XYZ file of C-alpha atoms in Angstrom:
658
model
C -31.650 39.739 46.682
C -34.475 37.237 46.574
C -36.494 37.384 43.394
C -40.103 38.441 43.522
C -42.524 35.815 44.780
C -44.970 35.467 41.945
C -48.296 33.727 42.077
C -48.678 30.991 39.464
C -50.380 32.390 36.401
C -53.204 29.819 36.385
C -55.767 30.394 39.127
C -59.234 28.943 39.363
C -62.530 30.339 40.519
C -64.548 28.880 43.346
C -67.572 29.928 45.294
C -66.862 31.815 48.498
C -67.733 30.240 51.818
C -71.082 30.949 53.349
C -71.664 32.625 56.668
C -69.188 31.883 59.458
C -72.219 30.938 61.575
C -70.537 32.493 64.609
C -67.195 30.708 64.162
C -63.859 32.588 63.974
C -63.116 33.307 60.321
C -59.327 33.396 60.869
C -59.252 29.633 61.426
C -61.967 28.813 58.884
C -59.696 30.303 56.217
C -56.467 28.618 57.381
C -56.819 24.960 56.297
C -53.183 23.910 56.794
C -52.850 25.636 60.178
C -56.193 24.214 61.326
C -55.206 20.697 60.236
C -51.907 20.931 62.094
C -53.532 22.190 65.277
C -56.304 19.592 65.088
C -53.832 16.751 64.564
C -51.584 17.909 67.399
C -54.578 18.338 69.707
C -55.777 14.811 68.939
C -52.328 13.405 69.689
C -52.173 15.375 72.937
C -55.563 14.070 74.055
C -54.691 10.476 73.174
C -51.387 10.732 75.018
C -53.115 12.171 78.069
C -55.699 9.398 77.979
C -53.090 6.639 77.795
C -50.853 8.320 80.347
C -53.746 8.565 82.756
C -54.938 5.008 82.166
C -51.536 3.340 82.288
C -50.632 5.185 85.480
C -53.777 3.966 87.224
C -53.905 1.348 89.947
C -56.937 -0.835 89.354
C -59.983 0.770 87.760
C -59.641 4.265 86.392
C -62.060 7.142 86.838
C -63.024 9.524 84.065
C -62.776 8.660 80.377
C -63.779 11.999 78.880
C -61.495 15.011 78.350
C -63.131 18.277 79.410
C -65.786 19.447 76.942
C -64.690 22.819 75.508
C -66.980 25.750 76.257
C -67.287 29.344 75.112
C -64.493 30.604 72.843
C -62.658 27.271 73.081
C -65.716 25.428 71.735
C -66.020 27.914 68.846
C -62.320 27.547 68.028
C -62.503 23.752 68.116
C -65.484 23.865 65.751
C -63.597 26.241 63.463
C -60.642 23.841 63.398
C -62.952 20.957 62.477
C -64.603 22.974 59.697
C -61.483 24.692 58.374
C -58.946 21.861 58.513
C -57.714 20.212 55.332
C -55.806 17.148 56.583
C -55.855 15.603 53.111
C -54.196 18.724 51.713
C -51.491 18.488 54.375
C -50.970 14.786 53.635
C -50.597 15.411 49.904
C -48.215 18.341 50.470
C -46.028 16.164 52.687
C -46.072 13.203 50.274
C -45.297 15.479 47.324
C -42.289 17.160 48.949
C -40.794 13.927 50.292
C -41.489 12.174 46.997
C -39.632 14.934 45.136
C -36.678 14.641 47.515
C -36.566 10.844 47.074
C -36.670 11.134 43.267
C -33.864 13.691 43.211
C -31.754 11.509 45.528
C -32.211 8.541 43.169
C -30.904 10.730 40.325
C -28.000 12.003 42.506
C -29.336 15.523 42.118
C -29.296 18.143 44.853
C -32.470 19.657 46.226
C -33.095 23.035 44.625
C -33.458 26.021 46.901
C -37.185 26.786 47.169
C -38.243 30.270 48.200
C -41.981 29.703 48.201
C -44.769 27.286 47.401
C -48.200 28.097 46.025
C -51.189 25.804 46.496
C -53.675 26.508 43.725
C -56.857 24.426 43.591
C -54.936 21.439 44.927
C -51.964 21.815 42.561
C -48.561 22.535 44.101
C -46.238 25.124 42.533
C -42.696 25.399 43.904
C -40.888 28.668 43.232
C -37.139 28.040 42.941
C -34.384 30.520 43.711
C -32.895 29.761 40.292
C -33.482 27.345 37.395
C -32.565 23.745 38.284
C -33.269 21.854 35.075
C -36.225 19.596 34.436
C -37.951 18.253 37.520
C -38.293 14.491 38.003
C -41.616 12.996 36.873
C -44.463 13.456 37.597
C -43.394 17.057 38.311
C -43.400 19.450 35.358
C -41.977 22.853 34.581
C -44.400 25.677 35.337
C -44.827 29.125 33.878
C -41.035 29.516 33.582
C -37.812 27.690 34.497
C -38.093 28.695 38.164
C -41.436 26.934 38.761
C -41.887 23.198 39.310
C -45.511 22.073 39.326
C -47.297 18.950 40.544
C -50.991 18.400 39.871
C -53.207 17.127 42.668
C -54.013 14.040 40.576
C -50.311 13.148 40.364
C -49.785 13.961 44.056
C -52.475 11.433 44.976
C -50.371 8.677 43.372
C -47.468 9.239 45.740
C -46.873 6.768 48.548
C -44.953 7.155 51.810
C -41.171 7.240 51.443
C -38.565 7.169 54.173
C -36.727 10.322 53.155
C -36.366 13.361 55.408
C -38.712 16.323 54.976
C -36.890 18.560 52.452
C -38.584 21.915 53.106
C -39.786 21.965 56.730
C -39.541 25.745 56.915
C -42.518 26.328 54.599
C -45.265 28.277 56.360
C -48.542 29.808 55.172
C -48.666 33.595 54.908
C -51.977 34.173 53.145
C -54.019 33.837 49.996
C -54.343 35.581 46.676
C -58.000 36.080 45.772
C -60.628 33.768 47.250
C -59.482 31.352 49.986
C -59.332 28.371 47.625
C -57.529 30.148 44.805
C -53.839 30.505 45.621
C -52.205 30.067 49.037
C -48.614 31.216 49.576
C -46.195 29.312 51.779
C -42.885 31.086 52.326
C -39.804 28.952 53.008
C -38.446 30.908 55.944
C -35.140 29.068 56.164
C -34.235 29.690 52.498
C -34.490 33.488 52.358
C -30.983 35.005 52.028
C -31.342 37.347 54.967
C -34.084 38.553 57.263
C -37.805 38.588 56.474
C -39.149 41.743 58.076
C -42.752 42.497 58.991
C -44.043 45.981 59.727
C -47.469 47.148 60.856
C -49.221 47.780 64.147
C -48.067 45.722 67.116
C -51.369 43.832 67.414
C -51.559 43.033 63.687
C -47.938 41.845 63.650
C -48.628 39.715 66.727
C -51.512 37.971 64.940
C -49.242 37.074 62.002
C -46.411 35.947 64.281
C -48.784 33.744 66.280
C -50.123 32.126 63.097
C -46.604 31.441 61.797
C -45.468 30.026 65.162
C -48.535 27.799 65.557
C -48.296 26.380 62.020
C -44.566 25.724 62.234
C -45.066 24.044 65.603
C -47.770 21.648 64.419
C -47.428 21.254 60.638
C -47.450 17.840 59.002
C -44.699 18.360 56.403
C -41.677 18.615 58.707
C -39.726 16.344 61.024
C -37.633 17.912 63.744
C -37.176 21.663 64.062
C -36.561 24.378 66.613
C -38.708 27.496 66.708
C -37.406 30.258 68.947
C -39.914 32.929 69.962
C -38.330 36.150 71.177
C -40.237 38.758 73.150
C -43.626 37.117 72.565
C -45.426 33.796 72.546
C -44.411 32.336 75.893
C -48.001 31.107 76.266
C -47.780 29.332 72.862
C -45.231 26.759 74.046
C -47.933 24.232 75.172
C -48.734 23.700 71.460
C -45.428 21.872 70.952
C -43.061 21.926 73.942
C -40.467 19.935 71.978
C -40.380 22.456 69.123
C -41.127 25.834 70.666
C -38.824 27.671 73.017
C -39.085 31.185 74.370
C -36.369 33.791 74.952
C -37.007 37.057 76.742
C -34.921 39.502 74.679
C -32.603 40.139 71.740
C -29.489 39.878 73.913
C -30.283 36.264 74.806
C -31.084 35.532 71.156
C -27.792 36.907 69.826
C -25.790 34.890 72.336
C -27.660 31.709 71.366
C -27.519 32.236 67.613
C -23.841 33.252 67.468
C -22.953 29.913 69.064
C -25.316 27.919 66.829
C -24.152 29.663 63.657
C -20.515 28.791 64.461
C -21.455 25.190 65.232
C -23.466 24.731 62.010
C -20.742 26.267 59.829
C -18.182 23.916 61.318
C -20.424 20.852 61.016
C -21.271 21.592 57.387
C -17.602 22.024 56.517
C -16.614 18.832 58.303
C -19.361 16.899 56.503
C -18.374 18.293 53.127
C -21.752 19.917 52.457
C -22.219 23.407 51.038
C -25.702 23.771 52.565
C -28.197 21.906 54.733
C -30.137 20.916 51.608
C -27.361 18.576 50.454
C -27.270 17.114 53.965
C -30.982 16.334 54.007
C -31.092 13.949 51.069
C -29.143 10.965 49.915
C -27.396 8.597 52.286
C -26.589 11.255 54.918
C -30.014 12.620 55.888
C -28.545 14.173 59.025
C -31.171 15.186 61.561
C -28.774 17.925 62.695
C -29.742 19.807 59.551
C -33.221 20.353 60.995
C -34.180 24.009 60.636
C -33.996 26.594 63.356
C -36.544 29.348 62.757
C -36.361 32.538 64.791
C -39.441 34.725 65.254
C -38.496 38.086 66.789
C -41.554 40.248 67.368
C -39.872 43.504 68.469
C -37.461 45.464 66.300
C -33.787 45.204 67.306
C -31.951 48.515 67.300
C -28.401 49.819 66.986
C -25.624 47.264 67.339
C -28.128 44.461 67.943
C -29.727 45.049 64.535
C -26.314 45.008 62.821
C -25.253 41.806 64.607
C -28.517 40.120 63.655
C -28.091 41.162 60.018
C -24.571 39.674 60.000
C -25.856 36.371 61.416
C -28.730 36.263 58.913
C -26.490 36.910 55.890
C -25.295 33.279 55.871
C -28.332 31.778 57.580
C -30.147 30.220 54.612
C -27.154 27.971 53.847
C -27.222 26.803 57.482
C -30.945 26.061 57.752
C -31.655 29.087 59.943
C -34.431 31.568 59.170
C -35.369 34.914 60.723
C -38.761 36.647 60.767
C -38.392 39.994 62.527
C -40.927 42.645 63.429
C -40.173 46.290 62.774
C -41.849 49.557 63.695
C -40.094 51.614 61.059
C -40.267 49.228 58.141
C -36.511 49.571 57.618
C -34.313 46.850 59.040
C -30.639 46.098 58.245
C -30.214 42.819 56.399
C -33.888 42.513 55.383
C -34.132 40.553 52.133
C -37.924 40.390 52.039
C -39.893 43.321 53.463
C -43.573 42.845 54.254
C -46.292 44.914 55.894
C -49.516 43.833 57.586
C -52.273 46.422 57.205
C -55.184 47.230 59.495
C -57.590 45.528 57.097
C -55.633 42.258 57.117
C -53.697 42.642 53.874
C -50.125 41.409 53.660
C -48.149 43.690 51.365
C -44.689 43.305 49.845
C -44.556 45.874 47.033
C -40.996 45.071 45.929
C -41.994 41.409 45.584
C -45.263 42.126 43.822
C -47.312 40.569 46.638
C -50.669 41.569 48.071
C -52.334 38.786 50.043
C -55.196 38.277 52.439
C -53.001 37.586 55.469
C -53.274 34.432 57.532
C -53.495 35.483 61.174
C -54.227 34.065 64.591
C -55.734 36.974 66.565
C -55.202 37.043 70.312
C -58.691 35.814 71.361
C -58.390 32.737 69.107
C -54.769 32.264 70.167
C -55.835 32.118 73.844
C -58.666 29.705 73.026
C -56.368 27.397 71.020
C -53.857 27.294 73.874
C -56.698 26.536 76.296
C -57.693 23.496 74.230
C -54.147 22.173 74.565
C -53.712 22.946 78.262
C -57.120 21.419 79.057
C -55.945 18.232 77.326
C -53.085 17.935 79.803
C -54.051 15.365 82.458
C -52.328 17.464 85.113
C -54.710 20.337 84.439
C -57.985 18.390 84.410
C -60.012 16.310 86.800
C -59.970 13.256 84.558
C -56.736 11.829 85.923
C -56.475 8.416 87.496
C -58.043 7.769 90.861
C -58.665 4.435 92.436
C -61.587 3.823 94.789
C -59.607 5.008 97.798
C -56.850 7.197 96.426
C -58.395 10.555 95.711
C -61.520 12.310 94.479
C -63.519 10.577 91.783
C -63.874 12.290 88.445
C -67.089 13.830 87.255
C -69.801 11.658 85.741
C -69.895 11.116 81.972
C -71.374 14.127 80.169
C -74.527 12.136 79.409
C -75.805 9.642 81.988
C -78.729 7.443 80.997
C -81.254 5.645 83.155
C -79.981 2.042 83.136
C -83.032 0.597 84.882
C -85.925 -1.139 83.100
C -87.891 2.102 83.368
C -85.225 3.923 81.344
C -85.899 2.196 78.037
C -85.150 4.764 75.255
C -87.375 5.586 72.305
C -84.439 5.298 69.874
C -81.483 3.017 70.584
C -78.370 2.880 68.389
C -75.748 0.171 68.631
C -72.375 1.624 67.654
C -70.009 -0.801 69.408
C -69.798 -3.513 66.759
C -72.167 -3.537 63.786
C -74.176 -0.305 63.487
C -77.859 -0.963 64.204
C -80.765 1.342 65.057
C -83.786 0.199 67.034
C -86.930 2.323 67.130
C -86.663 4.020 63.728
C -87.604 2.951 60.233
C -84.663 2.773 57.818
C -84.656 5.841 55.552
C -85.408 5.176 51.920
C -82.892 5.416 49.115
C -79.289 6.498 48.937
C -79.652 9.029 51.748
C -79.843 6.256 54.357
C -76.075 5.942 54.768
C -75.700 9.718 55.127
C -78.456 9.893 57.757
C -76.901 7.031 59.732
C -73.514 8.742 59.648
C -74.977 12.060 60.807
C -76.768 10.347 63.692
C -73.561 8.548 64.725
C -71.721 11.893 64.908
C -74.508 13.435 67.006
C -74.571 10.429 69.335
C -70.834 10.772 69.984
C -71.238 14.455 70.866
C -74.065 14.828 73.344
C -72.852 18.359 74.047
C -74.026 19.347 70.568
C -72.641 19.559 67.037
C -72.324 22.824 65.131
C -74.204 22.628 61.784
C -71.013 23.569 59.925
C -69.083 20.829 61.728
C -71.769 18.331 60.725
C -71.594 19.500 57.117
C -67.789 19.371 56.920
C -67.804 15.873 58.470
C -70.293 14.495 55.951
C -69.012 16.454 52.935
C -65.285 17.105 53.531
C -64.900 18.520 50.000
C -67.544 21.162 50.744
C -71.305 21.628 50.488
C -73.748 24.510 50.142
C -75.828 25.761 53.048
C -79.130 24.687 51.485
C -78.000 21.054 51.142
C -76.802 21.050 54.742
C -80.053 22.561 55.999
C -82.093 20.036 53.999
C -80.191 17.181 55.633
C -80.814 18.598 59.114
C -84.517 18.862 58.345
C -84.647 15.261 57.085
C -82.827 14.135 60.245
C -85.381 15.983 62.362
C -88.260 14.299 60.536
C -86.620 10.863 60.756
C -85.987 11.073 64.504
C -89.512 12.314 65.140
C -90.882 13.739 68.375
C -91.231 12.695 72.001
C -94.722 12.086 73.499
C -94.870 15.728 74.601
C -94.435 16.839 70.975
C -90.877 18.155 71.334
C -88.513 17.223 68.481
C -85.782 14.698 69.238
C -83.309 16.781 67.217
C -83.019 20.290 68.621
C -80.805 23.357 68.417
C -79.398 24.966 71.556
C -78.835 28.710 72.073
C -75.559 28.626 70.155
C -77.212 26.875 67.195
C -75.534 23.532 67.885
C -77.627 20.454 67.159
C -78.414 18.240 70.158
C -80.335 15.008 70.650
C -83.146 14.470 73.145
C -82.484 12.183 76.120
C -84.830 9.634 74.553
C -82.228 8.963 71.825
C -79.500 6.760 73.299
C -76.508 4.740 72.067
C -74.812 1.686 73.541
C -71.783 3.935 74.160
C -73.975 6.047 76.467
C -75.187 2.915 78.246
C -71.661 1.477 78.498
C -70.312 4.633 80.135
C -73.347 4.947 82.404
C -73.204 1.312 83.564
C -69.516 1.591 84.415
C -70.017 4.863 86.256
C -73.027 3.574 88.201
C -71.218 0.314 89.047
C -68.111 2.020 90.397
C -69.313 5.392 91.677
C -73.106 5.260 91.748
C -75.494 2.681 93.147
C -73.053 -0.189 92.640
C -70.303 1.369 94.741
C -72.190 0.469 97.915
C -73.979 -2.653 96.726
C -71.880 -5.604 95.616
C -74.698 -7.442 93.826
C -75.664 -4.330 91.837
C -72.004 -3.706 90.934
C -71.512 -7.227 89.607
C -74.699 -7.168 87.560
C -73.921 -3.770 86.008
C -70.341 -4.667 85.088
C -71.507 -7.953 83.547
C -74.224 -6.148 81.565
C -71.673 -3.603 80.353
C -69.242 -6.207 79.050
C -72.061 -7.967 77.161
C -72.656 -4.726 75.212
C -69.204 -4.939 73.631
C -69.831 -6.726 70.322
C -66.717 -5.606 68.434
C -64.884 -2.440 67.346
C -66.664 0.862 66.901
C -68.892 0.945 63.788
C -67.354 -2.327 62.647
C -69.123 -2.384 59.273
C -68.702 1.260 58.301
C -68.363 1.676 54.538
C -65.004 2.578 53.069
C -64.648 6.253 52.285
C -67.126 7.393 54.936
C -66.746 8.357 58.605
C -63.455 10.128 57.882
C -64.246 12.523 60.753
C -63.447 9.699 63.189
C -59.760 10.491 62.652
C -60.375 13.736 64.580
C -62.002 11.876 67.481
C -60.378 10.058 70.383
C -63.173 7.498 70.765
C -60.901 4.893 69.117
C -58.557 5.330 72.100
C -61.296 5.791 74.708
C -63.361 2.701 73.899
C -60.636 0.053 74.414
C -59.609 1.742 77.668
C -63.203 1.820 78.884
C -63.688 -1.859 77.998
C -60.421 -2.669 79.782
C -61.583 -0.762 82.871
C -64.831 -2.729 82.884
C -62.964 -6.024 82.509
C -60.562 -5.105 85.314
C -63.383 -4.096 87.639
C -65.350 -7.292 86.923
C -62.228 -9.419 87.395
C -61.599 -7.781 90.758
C -65.253 -8.364 91.683
C -64.911 -12.110 91.020
C -61.475 -12.521 92.580
C -62.745 -11.027 95.827
C -64.837 -14.181 96.151
C -62.137 -16.514 94.797
C -63.846 -17.047 91.434
C -60.700 -17.149 89.308
C -62.390 -18.768 86.301
C -65.038 -16.023 86.176
C -62.299 -13.392 86.467
C -60.389 -14.980 83.569
C -63.584 -15.050 81.510
C -64.106 -11.299 82.095
C -60.493 -10.472 81.224
C -60.575 -12.595 78.062
C -63.739 -10.779 76.957
C -62.102 -7.381 77.528
C -58.907 -8.435 75.727
C -61.029 -9.022 72.626
C -61.464 -5.234 72.354
C -58.251 -4.087 74.078
C -55.638 -6.730 73.147
C -52.703 -4.424 73.810
C -53.699 -3.235 77.285
C -50.876 -4.125 79.662
C -53.172 -3.922 82.691
C -55.456 -6.660 81.362
C -52.543 -9.019 80.743
C -51.145 -8.393 84.206
C -54.515 -9.112 85.787
C -54.888 -12.211 83.606
C -51.556 -13.462 84.966
C -52.739 -12.844 88.530
C -56.117 -14.512 87.916
C -54.464 -17.494 86.236
C -52.011 -17.808 89.128
C -55.050 -17.976 91.426
C -56.125 -21.208 89.686
C -52.951 -22.779 91.101
C -52.238 -24.421 87.747
C -48.534 -23.713 86.892
C -48.817 -25.175 83.388
C -51.734 -22.890 82.578
C -49.823 -19.877 83.936
C -46.810 -20.769 81.775
C -49.126 -20.947 78.766
C -50.482 -17.425 79.408
C -46.937 -16.127 79.921
C -45.779 -17.739 76.676
C -48.711 -16.212 74.781
C -47.926 -12.803 76.232
C -44.243 -13.124 75.371
C -45.084 -14.101 71.792
C -47.407 -11.093 71.444
C -44.761 -8.702 72.769
C -42.447 -9.540 69.847
C -39.197 -7.627 69.454
C -40.331 -4.926 71.872
C -40.191 -7.311 74.789
C -42.365 -7.219 77.884
C -43.087 -4.003 79.787
C -41.031 -3.631 82.972
C -44.028 -4.034 85.277
C -45.090 -7.233 83.531
C -41.585 -8.668 83.828
C -41.560 -7.858 87.539
C -44.962 -9.514 87.986
C -43.767 -12.674 86.193
C -40.671 -12.745 88.397
C -43.033 -12.840 91.366
C -45.627 -15.311 90.028
C -43.404 -17.564 87.876
C -39.752 -17.161 88.958
C -38.422 -19.552 86.306
C -40.284 -17.912 83.431
C -37.188 -16.580 81.644
C -35.854 -20.071 81.024
C -39.073 -22.043 80.951
C -41.634 -19.963 79.059
C -40.056 -20.168 75.605
C -39.914 -23.938 75.872
C -43.509 -24.028 77.109
C -44.596 -21.789 74.235
């Protein structure tokens, strides 16, 4: 049997969080799950943005993903507040660093049943003593605990080794949320982990486990099979999550996989997947397969499952199975989820505040991911004549002379504010950062999101509220006396229309040029596109101080801005080429390439514009430059095809010309 999972003996005290402020507490108290979901959502949105842009013909319509509303907005805010991406990064570095150190010493990875995160320190609970850990790890409260302090974890750097314990997943906390968080290594338990309790409570635990395994940052490849539940969770990670309808299908699948893994391990000379994950082998085929079966198997099915699970931990296969009765054949660890959210395992000495993902939050999380899919939104590519145009940017500004704002912030390039006095003292940088966040979210920013962005290590409500009040005073009021910083019905902070950024103007100029007044007036279109390109003075917040603006990693503006600049450059190039002004077109494309140097569409248009100058030597020069930039990757297929058309001898002549 598995030994009892004990919490480390040293636990710290910390102040409890303040009011949830209307946000779902389940995600506020799940920092690793929230970080995984937030990271995966950001990647999904970036992929959708690039997929949409690169599939476009000519200018693209719609740069903004749909703005979440209702429950989805609350869940996104909770992810932003609750996420601990730094904690995930340190956990990943620590585990891989341990694996690399053991490989250097020709030592096998120890079997780890559980991990405890306690005030930033990582405690690994081993199945049995495994000697002294490699430095900077130390022995813990006994021979079965290896401990790494957060300070030592921060010294680790990236290593190329495989993730050693990808099956670790958060189950809950002991005491206050920051005190001690348990991660169970599902693939290492010698048998089944069973979970009893009401169907809805079990479902909330299963959903949390599935979502964290699907999106966590401390694993590489894995398969997660959901049986009898969770079909709607697959959009979170289609490459990791798969759904089976019933136990019969599961048994057929797992009997075949168990045979295959036993044979592969024997042929490779390994006694378990752990020895295959480190050292020179590092076989990806030893990636874990974690099975989450929500409904209790009965009769022969339960016996067959118990037989499969008996040897599963050696093979990298783990089973979490729901049970009505609380008694399941082959269960090594038995747990119960109570109505009040406690996770109990009396034989293991565990009583935790369970980590759950209740159904309403589960639906809202999935909606965030499905809305990010370009096929499910209206922000996909559409040329001027090939389908409906996307909606206008969420915040359109008056780009005429009459629309001069009271406060104007330049974010594209060096951060500058026109229309406000610079705040005194050390608070100036904080106020500027808060305003930048508000300007990038015209839909509103939850006060707790603002606080977690500015103080990622935490802050008290009174400090947050004092900052909001100082911001309100700094921004002042409009002529009618209304404050320029307001709170909407949900409590989110919003800016008045008289406070504008160059990002707002950039989006508005492009929209007006291509779909507004400029769409029917050539002169207006040319002027607006030219004005837009002049606004681009460099990368976003080019002079931002090191250690601040960490919240930008959760944004997709770093992907949106180059694409928007490229769209403007492409549209202006087309505008000039229509009248045969190749030099002007090249000038526009060169300006856009300054902000979007890797955009294939700009290079292709630059080749076309250069060809229009009817100067073969100049065209060969552009082709040589492009080829040099492409490096070992080579040119994209469409660019090669274009060069074949414009410069048939490029394959033999360009390298010499370059």
